Every structure is written in structure tokens, then in C-alpha cells.
PDB file of C-alpha atoms in Angstrom:
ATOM      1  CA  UNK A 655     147.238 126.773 131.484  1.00  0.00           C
ATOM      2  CA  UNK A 656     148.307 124.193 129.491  1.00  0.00           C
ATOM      3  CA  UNK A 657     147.624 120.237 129.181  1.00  0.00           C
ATOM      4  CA  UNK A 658     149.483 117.769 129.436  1.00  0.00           C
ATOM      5  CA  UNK A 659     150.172 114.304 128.730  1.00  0.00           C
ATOM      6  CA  UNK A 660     152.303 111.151 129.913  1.00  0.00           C
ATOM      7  CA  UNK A 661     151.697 107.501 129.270  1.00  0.00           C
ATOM      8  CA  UNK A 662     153.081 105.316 131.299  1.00  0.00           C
ATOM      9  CA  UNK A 663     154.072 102.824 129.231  1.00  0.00           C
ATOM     10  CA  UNK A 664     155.922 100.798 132.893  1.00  0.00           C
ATOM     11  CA  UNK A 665     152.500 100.368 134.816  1.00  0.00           C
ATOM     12  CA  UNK A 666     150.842  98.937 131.442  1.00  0.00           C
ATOM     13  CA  UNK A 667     149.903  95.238 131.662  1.00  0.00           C
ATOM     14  CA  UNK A 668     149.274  92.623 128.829  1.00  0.00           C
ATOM     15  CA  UNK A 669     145.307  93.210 128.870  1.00  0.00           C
ATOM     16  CA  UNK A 670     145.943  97.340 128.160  1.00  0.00           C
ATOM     17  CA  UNK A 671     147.433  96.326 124.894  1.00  0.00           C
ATOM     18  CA  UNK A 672     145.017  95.544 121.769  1.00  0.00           C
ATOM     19  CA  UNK A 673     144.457  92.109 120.663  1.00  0.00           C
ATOM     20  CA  UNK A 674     145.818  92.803 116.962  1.00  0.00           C
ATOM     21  CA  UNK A 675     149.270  93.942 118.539  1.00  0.00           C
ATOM     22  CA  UNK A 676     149.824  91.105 120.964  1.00  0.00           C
ATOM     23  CA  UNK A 677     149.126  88.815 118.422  1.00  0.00           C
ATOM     24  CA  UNK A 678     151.099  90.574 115.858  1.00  0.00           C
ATOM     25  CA  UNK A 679     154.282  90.415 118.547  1.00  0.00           C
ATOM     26  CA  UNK A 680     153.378  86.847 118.752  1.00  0.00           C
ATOM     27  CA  UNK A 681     153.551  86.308 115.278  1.00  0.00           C
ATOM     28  CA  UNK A 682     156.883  87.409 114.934  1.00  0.00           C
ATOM     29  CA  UNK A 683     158.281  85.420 116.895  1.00  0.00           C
ATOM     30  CA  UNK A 684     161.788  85.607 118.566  1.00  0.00           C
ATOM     31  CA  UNK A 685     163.979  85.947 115.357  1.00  0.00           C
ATOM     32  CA  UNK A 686     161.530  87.161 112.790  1.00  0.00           C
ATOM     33  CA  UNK A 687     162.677  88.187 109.061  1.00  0.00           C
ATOM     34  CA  UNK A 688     163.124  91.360 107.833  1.00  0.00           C
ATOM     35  CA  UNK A 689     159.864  91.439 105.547  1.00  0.00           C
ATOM     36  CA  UNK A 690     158.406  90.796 108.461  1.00  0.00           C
ATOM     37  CA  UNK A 691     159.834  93.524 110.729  1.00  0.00           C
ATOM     38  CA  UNK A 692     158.438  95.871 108.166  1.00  0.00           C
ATOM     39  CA  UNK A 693     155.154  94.677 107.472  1.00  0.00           C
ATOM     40  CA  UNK A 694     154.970  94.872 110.995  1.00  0.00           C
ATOM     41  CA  UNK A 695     156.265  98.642 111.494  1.00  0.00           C
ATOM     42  CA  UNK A 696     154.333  99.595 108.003  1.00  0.00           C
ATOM     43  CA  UNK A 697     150.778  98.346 110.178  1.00  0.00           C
ATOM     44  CA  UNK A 698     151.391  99.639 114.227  1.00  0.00           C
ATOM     45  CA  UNK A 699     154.221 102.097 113.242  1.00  0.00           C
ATOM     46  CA  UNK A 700     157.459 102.018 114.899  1.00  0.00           C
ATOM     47  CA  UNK A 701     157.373 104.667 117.607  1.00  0.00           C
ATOM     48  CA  UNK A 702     154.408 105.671 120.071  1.00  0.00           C
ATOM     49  CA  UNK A 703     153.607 108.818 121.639  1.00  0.00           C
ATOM     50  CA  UNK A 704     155.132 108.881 125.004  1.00  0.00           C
ATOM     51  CA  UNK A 705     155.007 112.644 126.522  1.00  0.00           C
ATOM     52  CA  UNK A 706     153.203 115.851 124.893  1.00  0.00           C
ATOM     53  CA  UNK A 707     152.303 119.160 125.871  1.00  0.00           C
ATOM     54  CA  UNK A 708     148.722 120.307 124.151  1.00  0.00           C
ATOM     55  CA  UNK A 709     147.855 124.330 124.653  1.00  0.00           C
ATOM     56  CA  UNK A 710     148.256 127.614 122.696  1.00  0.00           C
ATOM     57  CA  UNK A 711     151.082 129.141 120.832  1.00  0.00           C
ATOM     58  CA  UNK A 712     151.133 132.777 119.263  1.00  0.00           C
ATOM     59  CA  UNK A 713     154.523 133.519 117.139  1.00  0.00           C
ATOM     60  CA  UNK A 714     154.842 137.152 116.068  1.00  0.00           C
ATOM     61  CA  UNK A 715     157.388 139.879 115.110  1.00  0.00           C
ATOM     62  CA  UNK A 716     158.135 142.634 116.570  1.00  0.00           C
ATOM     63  CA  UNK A 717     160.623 145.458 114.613  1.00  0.00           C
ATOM     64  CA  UNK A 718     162.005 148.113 116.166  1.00  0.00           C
ATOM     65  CA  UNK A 719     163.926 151.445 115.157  1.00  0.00           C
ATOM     66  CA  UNK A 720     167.581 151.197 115.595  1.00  0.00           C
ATOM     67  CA  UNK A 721     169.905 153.530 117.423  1.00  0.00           C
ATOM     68  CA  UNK A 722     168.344 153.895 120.663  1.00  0.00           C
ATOM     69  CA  UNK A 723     169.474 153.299 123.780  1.00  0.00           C
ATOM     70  CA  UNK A 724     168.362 149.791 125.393  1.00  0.00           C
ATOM     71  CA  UNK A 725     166.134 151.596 127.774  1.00  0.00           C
ATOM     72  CA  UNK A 726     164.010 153.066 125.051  1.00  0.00           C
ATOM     73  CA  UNK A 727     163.734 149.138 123.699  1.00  0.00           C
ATOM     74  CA  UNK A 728     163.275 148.016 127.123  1.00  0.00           C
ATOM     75  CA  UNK A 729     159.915 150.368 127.488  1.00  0.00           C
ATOM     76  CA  UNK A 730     158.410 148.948 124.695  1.00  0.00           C
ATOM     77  CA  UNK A 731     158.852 145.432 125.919  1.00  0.00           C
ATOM     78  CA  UNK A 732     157.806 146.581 129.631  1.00  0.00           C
ATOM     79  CA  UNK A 733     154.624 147.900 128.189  1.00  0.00           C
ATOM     80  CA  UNK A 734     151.223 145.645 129.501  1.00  0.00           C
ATOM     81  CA  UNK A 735     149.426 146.604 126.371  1.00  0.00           C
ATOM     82  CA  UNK A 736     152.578 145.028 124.316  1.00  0.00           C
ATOM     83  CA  UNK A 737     153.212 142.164 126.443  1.00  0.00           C
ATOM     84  CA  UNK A 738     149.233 141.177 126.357  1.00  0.00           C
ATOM     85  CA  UNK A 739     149.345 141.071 122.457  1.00  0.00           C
ATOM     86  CA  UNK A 740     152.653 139.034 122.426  1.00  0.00           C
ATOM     87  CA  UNK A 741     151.495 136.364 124.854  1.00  0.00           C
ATOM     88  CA  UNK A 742     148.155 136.262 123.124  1.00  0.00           C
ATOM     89  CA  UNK A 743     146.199 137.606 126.210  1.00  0.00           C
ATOM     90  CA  UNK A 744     144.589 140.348 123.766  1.00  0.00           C
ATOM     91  CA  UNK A 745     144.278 141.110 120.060  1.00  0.00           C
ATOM     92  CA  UNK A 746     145.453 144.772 119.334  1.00  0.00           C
ATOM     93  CA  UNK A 747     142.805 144.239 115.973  1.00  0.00           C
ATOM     94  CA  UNK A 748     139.331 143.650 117.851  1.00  0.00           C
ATOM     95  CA  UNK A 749     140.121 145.581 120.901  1.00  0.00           C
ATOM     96  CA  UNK A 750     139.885 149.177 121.331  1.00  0.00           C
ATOM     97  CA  UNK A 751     141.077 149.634 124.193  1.00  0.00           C
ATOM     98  CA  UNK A 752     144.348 149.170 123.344  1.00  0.00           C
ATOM     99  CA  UNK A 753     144.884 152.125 121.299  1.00  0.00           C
ATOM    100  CA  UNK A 754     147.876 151.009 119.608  1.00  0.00           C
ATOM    101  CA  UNK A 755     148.077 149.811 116.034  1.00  0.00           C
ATOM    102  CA  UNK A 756     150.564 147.503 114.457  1.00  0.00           C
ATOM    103  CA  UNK A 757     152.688 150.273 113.469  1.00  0.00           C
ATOM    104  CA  UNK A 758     152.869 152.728 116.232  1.00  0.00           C
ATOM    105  CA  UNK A 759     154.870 154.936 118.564  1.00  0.00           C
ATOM    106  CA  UNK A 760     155.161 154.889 122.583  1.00  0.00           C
ATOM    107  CA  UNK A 761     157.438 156.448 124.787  1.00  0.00           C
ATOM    108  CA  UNK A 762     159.571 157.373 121.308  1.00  0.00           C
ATOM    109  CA  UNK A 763     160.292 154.732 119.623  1.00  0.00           C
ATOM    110  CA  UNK A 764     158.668 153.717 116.253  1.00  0.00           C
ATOM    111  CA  UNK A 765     157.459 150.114 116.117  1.00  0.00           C
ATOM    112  CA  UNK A 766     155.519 147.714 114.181  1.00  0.00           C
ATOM    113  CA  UNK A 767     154.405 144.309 114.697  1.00  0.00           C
ATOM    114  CA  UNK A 768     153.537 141.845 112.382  1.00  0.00           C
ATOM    115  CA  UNK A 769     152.911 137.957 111.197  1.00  0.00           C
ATOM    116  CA  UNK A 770     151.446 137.046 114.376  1.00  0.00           C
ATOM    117  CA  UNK A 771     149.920 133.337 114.019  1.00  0.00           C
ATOM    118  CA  UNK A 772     147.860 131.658 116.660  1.00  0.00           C
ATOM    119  CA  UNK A 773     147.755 127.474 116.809  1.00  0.00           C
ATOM    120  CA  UNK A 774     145.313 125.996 119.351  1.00  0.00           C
ATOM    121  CA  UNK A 775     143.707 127.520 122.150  1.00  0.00           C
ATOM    122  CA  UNK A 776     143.361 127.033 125.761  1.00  0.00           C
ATOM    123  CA  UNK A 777     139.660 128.295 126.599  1.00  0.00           C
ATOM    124  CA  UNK A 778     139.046 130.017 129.712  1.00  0.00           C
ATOM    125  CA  UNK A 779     135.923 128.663 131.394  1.00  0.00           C
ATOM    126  CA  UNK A 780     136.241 132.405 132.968  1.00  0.00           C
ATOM    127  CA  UNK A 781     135.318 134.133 129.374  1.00  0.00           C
ATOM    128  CA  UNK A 782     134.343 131.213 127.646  1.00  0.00           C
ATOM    129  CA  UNK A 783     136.504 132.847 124.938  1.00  0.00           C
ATOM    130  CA  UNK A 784     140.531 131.745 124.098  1.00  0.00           C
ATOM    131  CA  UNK A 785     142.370 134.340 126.117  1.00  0.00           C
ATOM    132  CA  UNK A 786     141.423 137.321 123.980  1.00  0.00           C
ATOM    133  CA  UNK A 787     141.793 135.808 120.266  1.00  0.00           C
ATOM    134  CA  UNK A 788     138.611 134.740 119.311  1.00  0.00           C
ATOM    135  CA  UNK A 789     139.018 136.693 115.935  1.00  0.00           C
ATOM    136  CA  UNK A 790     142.774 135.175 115.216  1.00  0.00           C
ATOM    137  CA  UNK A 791     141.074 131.569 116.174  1.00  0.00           C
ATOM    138  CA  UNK A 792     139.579 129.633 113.446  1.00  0.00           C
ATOM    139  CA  UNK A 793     136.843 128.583 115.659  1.00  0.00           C
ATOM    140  CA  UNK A 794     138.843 124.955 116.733  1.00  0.00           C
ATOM    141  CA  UNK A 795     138.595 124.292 120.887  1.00  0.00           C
ATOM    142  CA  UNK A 796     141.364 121.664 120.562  1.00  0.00           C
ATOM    143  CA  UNK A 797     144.389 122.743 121.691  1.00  0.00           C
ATOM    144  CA  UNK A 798     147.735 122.605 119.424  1.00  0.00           C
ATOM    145  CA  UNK A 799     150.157 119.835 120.227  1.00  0.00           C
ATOM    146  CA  UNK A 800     153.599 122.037 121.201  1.00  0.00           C
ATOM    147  CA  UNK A 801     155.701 119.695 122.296  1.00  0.00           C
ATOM    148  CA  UNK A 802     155.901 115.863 122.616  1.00  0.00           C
ATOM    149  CA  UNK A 803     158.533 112.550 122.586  1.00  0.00           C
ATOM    150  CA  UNK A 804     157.850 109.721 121.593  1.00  0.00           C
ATOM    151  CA  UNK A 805     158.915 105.906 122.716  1.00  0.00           C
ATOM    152  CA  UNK A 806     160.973 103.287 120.092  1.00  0.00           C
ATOM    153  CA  UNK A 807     157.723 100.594 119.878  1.00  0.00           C
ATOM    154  CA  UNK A 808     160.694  97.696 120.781  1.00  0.00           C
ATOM    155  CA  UNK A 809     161.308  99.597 124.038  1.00  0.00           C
ATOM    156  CA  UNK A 810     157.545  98.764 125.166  1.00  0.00           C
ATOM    157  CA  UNK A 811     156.210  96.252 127.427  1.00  0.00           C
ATOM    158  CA  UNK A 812     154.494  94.669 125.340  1.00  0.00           C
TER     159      UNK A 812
END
């Protein structure tokens, strides 16, 4: 699963906001310099987190010998054992199991994968382990920030 994340900037009243930034909106005032516009961006920034997505993300490569038919490809990709180490359900190092190393054979075709990184984790109260990658973890329970868009600070209610 993933988390997520959503502030709702609309429902926020006057008392939700910190005393240094009301005051600091106060201070400038309705036509304030442009020293001050920046002093004022360069101490509360000048955009705020609006949406985000927090979870897991494993990138890796996969290579494949050429001139085969797309079925032969297909097989590969179809395979549970191959599809658990590209989602990051299993770790084809500390798992034997598996039976297939990095650079391997099934039904055919010659394959290798490689690179595979691993940011965050999403912890399974199940296993009490990060879907199968406590090895490629670095021991971190937060979960990576994958996507997220932010709000102009001007376009706040303030």
C-alpha cells in the first residue's frame, strides 16, 4: 500500500497558521517592496507542499537476448518469480527459493538483470519485514516521497 497525503489548504482557518507567518503577511502590507517580498520568500519559502504520495519504489533493468519472437519475451515477463523481483515483492539475492540468478535462462531465453535500487519501504505489519527487501533496505522505516505538488504560498488562505 502506499500513503498518502493532502492538505487542505480551503478548510484552514487563521488560528491553523503560525504566529510568525500571520504576522509576517501583516507586515507586508498591501503593496510591500521588493526587498521585502524576498526577505519574506528567503524566511517561509515561496511554495508549500500541497499533495504527496510516500511508499516504496524499486527501479531495475532487465536485458534481454534479441531475435526472438515476442512470445519468448513475453514468458519471461509472465514469470511470478520475475515479476516478484521487479515489483520488489522478493530479492532474487537472499532468497533461495527463487533459483534464478541475475544472469539466467528460462523457457530459452538468456537474461540478466541488473542496477536494481530500492528507496523507502512500506512495512508489512504481516512480516514485519519491507515486502521481501530487507537486505536491499538500509534499515530506514520511512517511506520515500514518490510523488508530490506543491501550492504557490500567495495562493493560500492565509
Amino acid at each position: 500500500s502506499l500513503y498518502s497525503l493532502s492538505i487542505g489548504y480551503e478548510s484552514m482557518r487563521g488560528e491553523d497558521w503560525t504566529d510568525p507567518l500571520k504576522q509576517a503577511c501583516k507586515n507586508l502590507g498591501s503593496s510591500p517592496s521588493t526587498a521585502d517580498i524576498l526577505t519574506f520568500f528567503n524566511i517561509f519559502g515561496t511554495h508549500g507542499l500541497d499533495k504527496a504520495i510516500f511508499g516504496m519504489k524499486v527501479t531495475s533493468s532487465m536485458f534481454m537476448e534479441g531475435g526472438l519472437q515476442a512470445t519468448a519475451y513475453q514468458s519471461i515477463l509472465a514469470d511470478a518469480k520475475i515479476q516478484a523481483y521487479l515489483s520488489g515483492e522478493s530479492d532474487l539475492g537472499a532468497s533461495a527459493q527463487l533459483q534464478i540468478n541475475t544472469n539466467s535462462e528460462l523457457n530459452g531465453v538468456k537474461f540478466s538483470l541488473s542496477g536494481r535500487q530500492v528507496s523507502g519501504g512500506l512495512k508489512s505489519s504481516e512480516t514485519s519485514s519491507y515486502c521481501g527487501l530487507r537486505d536491499a533496505l538500509d534499515n530506514s522505516s520511512d517511506p520515500a516521497l514518490l510523488k508530490w505538488t506543491f501550492r504557490a504560498i500567495w495562493s493560500m488562505p492565509i
